[in-house]
């Protein structure tokens, strides 16, 4: 099963949730008002929308995530590569690096990732 898409404002909401879960919906409304300047109805609309898509669970007035931050970031990263680089990871990396000088540490980290991928094959 693929991770549901989470748009920018939903992701901001999820960041509050991930940092505070499990959290009562009343407390979540308060935090969203403070941090996002959202009304109570906006927060409950987002809770309902994300609940319907399987991103959060809203039960007994408590909200918890069903999708981790890591899963959401991974899904968005894959979508960016698919959408903007026709699924080409090397094309993405070449564009992202874009002639910048990488440090030896960065090159070593990238090489370690490549080595790990080769090992997993």
PDB file of C-alpha atoms in Angstrom:
ATOM      1  CA  UNK A   1       0.000   0.000   0.000  1.00  0.00           C
ATOM      2  CA  UNK A   2       1.410   3.407  -0.947  1.00  0.00           C
ATOM      3  CA  UNK A   3       1.678   6.337   1.421  1.00  0.00           C
ATOM      4  CA  UNK A   4      -1.151   8.841   0.896  1.00  0.00           C
ATOM      5  CA  UNK A   5      -0.121  12.202  -0.578  1.00  0.00           C
ATOM      6  CA  UNK A   6       0.132  14.981   1.991  1.00  0.00           C
ATOM      7  CA  UNK A   7       0.059  18.554   0.711  1.00  0.00           C
ATOM      8  CA  UNK A   8       2.089  21.418   2.198  1.00  0.00           C
ATOM      9  CA  UNK A   9      -0.492  22.680   4.714  1.00  0.00           C
ATOM     10  CA  UNK A  10      -1.357  19.123   5.738  1.00  0.00           C
ATOM     11  CA  UNK A  11       2.346  18.440   6.281  1.00  0.00           C
ATOM     12  CA  UNK A  12       2.611  21.495   8.571  1.00  0.00           C
ATOM     13  CA  UNK A  13      -0.330  20.102  10.530  1.00  0.00           C
ATOM     14  CA  UNK A  14       1.317  16.675  10.675  1.00  0.00           C
ATOM     15  CA  UNK A  15       4.538  18.196  12.010  1.00  0.00           C
ATOM     16  CA  UNK A  16       2.570  19.507  14.989  1.00  0.00           C
ATOM     17  CA  UNK A  17       0.908  16.127  15.412  1.00  0.00           C
ATOM     18  CA  UNK A  18       4.166  14.147  15.151  1.00  0.00           C
ATOM     19  CA  UNK A  19       5.769  16.352  17.809  1.00  0.00           C
ATOM     20  CA  UNK A  20       2.879  15.965  20.260  1.00  0.00           C
ATOM     21  CA  UNK A  21       1.071  12.693  19.625  1.00  0.00           C
ATOM     22  CA  UNK A  22      -1.022  11.193  20.895  1.00  0.00           C
ATOM     23  CA  UNK A  23      -2.874  14.447  21.437  1.00  0.00           C
ATOM     24  CA  UNK A  24      -6.428  15.430  22.245  1.00  0.00           C
ATOM     25  CA  UNK A  25      -8.242  17.170  19.422  1.00  0.00           C
ATOM     26  CA  UNK A  26      -8.862  20.138  21.749  1.00  0.00           C
ATOM     27  CA  UNK A  27      -5.122  20.553  22.383  1.00  0.00           C
ATOM     28  CA  UNK A  28      -4.385  20.066  18.666  1.00  0.00           C
ATOM     29  CA  UNK A  29      -6.867  22.821  17.788  1.00  0.00           C
ATOM     30  CA  UNK A  30      -5.081  25.093  20.277  1.00  0.00           C
ATOM     31  CA  UNK A  31      -1.637  24.333  18.808  1.00  0.00           C
ATOM     32  CA  UNK A  32      -2.861  24.819  15.225  1.00  0.00           C
ATOM     33  CA  UNK A  33      -4.349  28.188  16.195  1.00  0.00           C
ATOM     34  CA  UNK A  34      -1.057  29.252  17.825  1.00  0.00           C
ATOM     35  CA  UNK A  35       1.330  27.902  15.186  1.00  0.00           C
ATOM     36  CA  UNK A  36      -0.674  27.987  11.952  1.00  0.00           C
ATOM     37  CA  UNK A  37      -3.298  30.618  12.760  1.00  0.00           C
ATOM     38  CA  UNK A  38      -6.031  28.136  11.880  1.00  0.00           C
ATOM     39  CA  UNK A  39      -9.585  28.242  13.138  1.00  0.00           C
ATOM     40  CA  UNK A  40     -11.147  25.332  14.994  1.00  0.00           C
ATOM     41  CA  UNK A  41     -13.184  24.391  11.914  1.00  0.00           C
ATOM     42  CA  UNK A  42     -10.098  24.376   9.664  1.00  0.00           C
ATOM     43  CA  UNK A  43      -8.266  22.048  12.052  1.00  0.00           C
ATOM     44  CA  UNK A  44     -11.219  19.654  12.244  1.00  0.00           C
ATOM     45  CA  UNK A  45     -11.568  19.723   8.442  1.00  0.00           C
ATOM     46  CA  UNK A  46      -7.909  18.702   8.088  1.00  0.00           C
ATOM     47  CA  UNK A  47      -8.302  15.994  10.743  1.00  0.00           C
ATOM     48  CA  UNK A  48     -11.321  14.600   8.854  1.00  0.00           C
ATOM     49  CA  UNK A  49      -9.592  14.805   5.467  1.00  0.00           C
ATOM     50  CA  UNK A  50      -6.430  13.075   6.713  1.00  0.00           C
ATOM     51  CA  UNK A  51      -8.456  10.517   8.629  1.00  0.00           C
ATOM     52  CA  UNK A  52     -10.446   9.643   5.490  1.00  0.00           C
ATOM     53  CA  UNK A  53      -7.156   9.147   3.602  1.00  0.00           C
ATOM     54  CA  UNK A  54      -5.583   6.968   6.294  1.00  0.00           C
ATOM     55  CA  UNK A  55      -2.941   9.482   7.391  1.00  0.00           C
ATOM     56  CA  UNK A  56      -4.271   9.996  10.925  1.00  0.00           C
ATOM     57  CA  UNK A  57      -6.576   8.209  13.317  1.00  0.00           C
ATOM     58  CA  UNK A  58      -9.187  10.223  15.220  1.00  0.00           C
ATOM     59  CA  UNK A  59     -10.707   8.116  17.968  1.00  0.00           C
ATOM     60  CA  UNK A  60     -12.073   8.966  21.401  1.00  0.00           C
ATOM     61  CA  UNK A  61     -11.224  12.662  20.871  1.00  0.00           C
ATOM     62  CA  UNK A  62      -7.544  11.715  20.388  1.00  0.00           C
ATOM     63  CA  UNK A  63      -5.513  12.163  17.202  1.00  0.00           C
ATOM     64  CA  UNK A  64      -2.563   9.931  16.311  1.00  0.00           C
ATOM     65  CA  UNK A  65      -0.622   9.525  13.088  1.00  0.00           C
ATOM     66  CA  UNK A  66      -0.806   6.439  10.925  1.00  0.00           C
ATOM     67  CA  UNK A  67       1.947   7.726   8.623  1.00  0.00           C
ATOM     68  CA  UNK A  68       5.369   8.627  10.035  1.00  0.00           C
ATOM     69  CA  UNK A  69       7.291  11.736   9.049  1.00  0.00           C
ATOM     70  CA  UNK A  70       9.882   9.515   7.394  1.00  0.00           C
ATOM     71  CA  UNK A  71       7.214   7.766   5.296  1.00  0.00           C
ATOM     72  CA  UNK A  72       5.679  11.093   4.259  1.00  0.00           C
ATOM     73  CA  UNK A  73       9.058  12.573   3.295  1.00  0.00           C
ATOM     74  CA  UNK A  74      10.033   9.468   1.346  1.00  0.00           C
ATOM     75  CA  UNK A  75       6.744   9.476  -0.576  1.00  0.00           C
ATOM     76  CA  UNK A  76       7.114  13.176  -1.423  1.00  0.00           C
ATOM     77  CA  UNK A  77      10.730  12.689  -2.526  1.00  0.00           C
ATOM     78  CA  UNK A  78       9.721   9.862  -4.850  1.00  0.00           C
ATOM     79  CA  UNK A  79       6.890  12.003  -6.242  1.00  0.00           C
ATOM     80  CA  UNK A  80       9.303  14.888  -6.944  1.00  0.00           C
ATOM     81  CA  UNK A  81      11.697  12.603  -8.821  1.00  0.00           C
ATOM     82  CA  UNK A  82       8.839  11.002 -10.748  1.00  0.00           C
ATOM     83  CA  UNK A  83       7.153  14.314 -11.587  1.00  0.00           C
ATOM     84  CA  UNK A  84      10.184  16.452 -12.397  1.00  0.00           C
ATOM     85  CA  UNK A  85      12.799  13.965 -13.605  1.00  0.00           C
ATOM     86  CA  UNK A  86      10.714  11.219 -15.251  1.00  0.00           C
ATOM     87  CA  UNK A  87      11.657   8.923 -12.379  1.00  0.00           C
ATOM     88  CA  UNK A  88      15.394   9.323 -13.002  1.00  0.00           C
ATOM     89  CA  UNK A  89      17.270   9.421  -9.711  1.00  0.00           C
ATOM     90  CA  UNK A  90      20.601  10.111 -11.477  1.00  0.00           C
ATOM     91  CA  UNK A  91      18.896  13.016 -13.297  1.00  0.00           C
ATOM     92  CA  UNK A  92      17.681  14.397  -9.989  1.00  0.00           C
ATOM     93  CA  UNK A  93      21.089  14.051  -8.327  1.00  0.00           C
ATOM     94  CA  UNK A  94      22.865  15.679 -11.286  1.00  0.00           C
ATOM     95  CA  UNK A  95      20.462  18.622 -11.193  1.00  0.00           C
ATOM     96  CA  UNK A  96      20.576  18.896  -7.405  1.00  0.00           C
ATOM     97  CA  UNK A  97      24.377  18.898  -7.285  1.00  0.00           C
ATOM     98  CA  UNK A  98      24.420  21.278 -10.251  1.00  0.00           C
ATOM     99  CA  UNK A  99      28.141  22.000 -10.316  1.00  0.00           C
ATOM    100  CA  UNK A 100      28.394  22.609  -6.580  1.00  0.00           C
ATOM    101  CA  UNK A 101      31.548  21.476  -4.909  1.00  0.00           C
ATOM    102  CA  UNK A 102      30.762  18.604  -2.572  1.00  0.00           C
ATOM    103  CA  UNK A 103      32.897  18.069   0.490  1.00  0.00           C
ATOM    104  CA  UNK A 104      34.810  14.835   0.975  1.00  0.00           C
ATOM    105  CA  UNK A 105      32.365  13.989   3.776  1.00  0.00           C
ATOM    106  CA  UNK A 106      29.366  14.476   1.470  1.00  0.00           C
ATOM    107  CA  UNK A 107      30.990  12.373  -1.240  1.00  0.00           C
ATOM    108  CA  UNK A 108      31.743   9.641   1.310  1.00  0.00           C
ATOM    109  CA  UNK A 109      28.124   9.691   2.515  1.00  0.00           C
ATOM    110  CA  UNK A 110      26.822   9.404  -1.042  1.00  0.00           C
ATOM    111  CA  UNK A 111      29.252   6.585  -1.782  1.00  0.00           C
ATOM    112  CA  UNK A 112      28.132   4.751   1.366  1.00  0.00           C
ATOM    113  CA  UNK A 113      24.515   4.995   0.194  1.00  0.00           C
ATOM    114  CA  UNK A 114      25.464   3.622  -3.225  1.00  0.00           C
ATOM    115  CA  UNK A 115      27.516   0.822  -1.660  1.00  0.00           C
ATOM    116  CA  UNK A 116      24.608  -0.103   0.619  1.00  0.00           C
ATOM    117  CA  UNK A 117      22.236  -0.219  -2.356  1.00  0.00           C
ATOM    118  CA  UNK A 118      24.626  -2.494  -4.245  1.00  0.00           C
ATOM    119  CA  UNK A 119      24.968  -4.761  -1.217  1.00  0.00           C
ATOM    120  CA  UNK A 120      21.182  -5.102  -0.947  1.00  0.00           C
ATOM    121  CA  UNK A 121      20.881  -6.395  -4.533  1.00  0.00           C
TER     122      UNK A 121
END
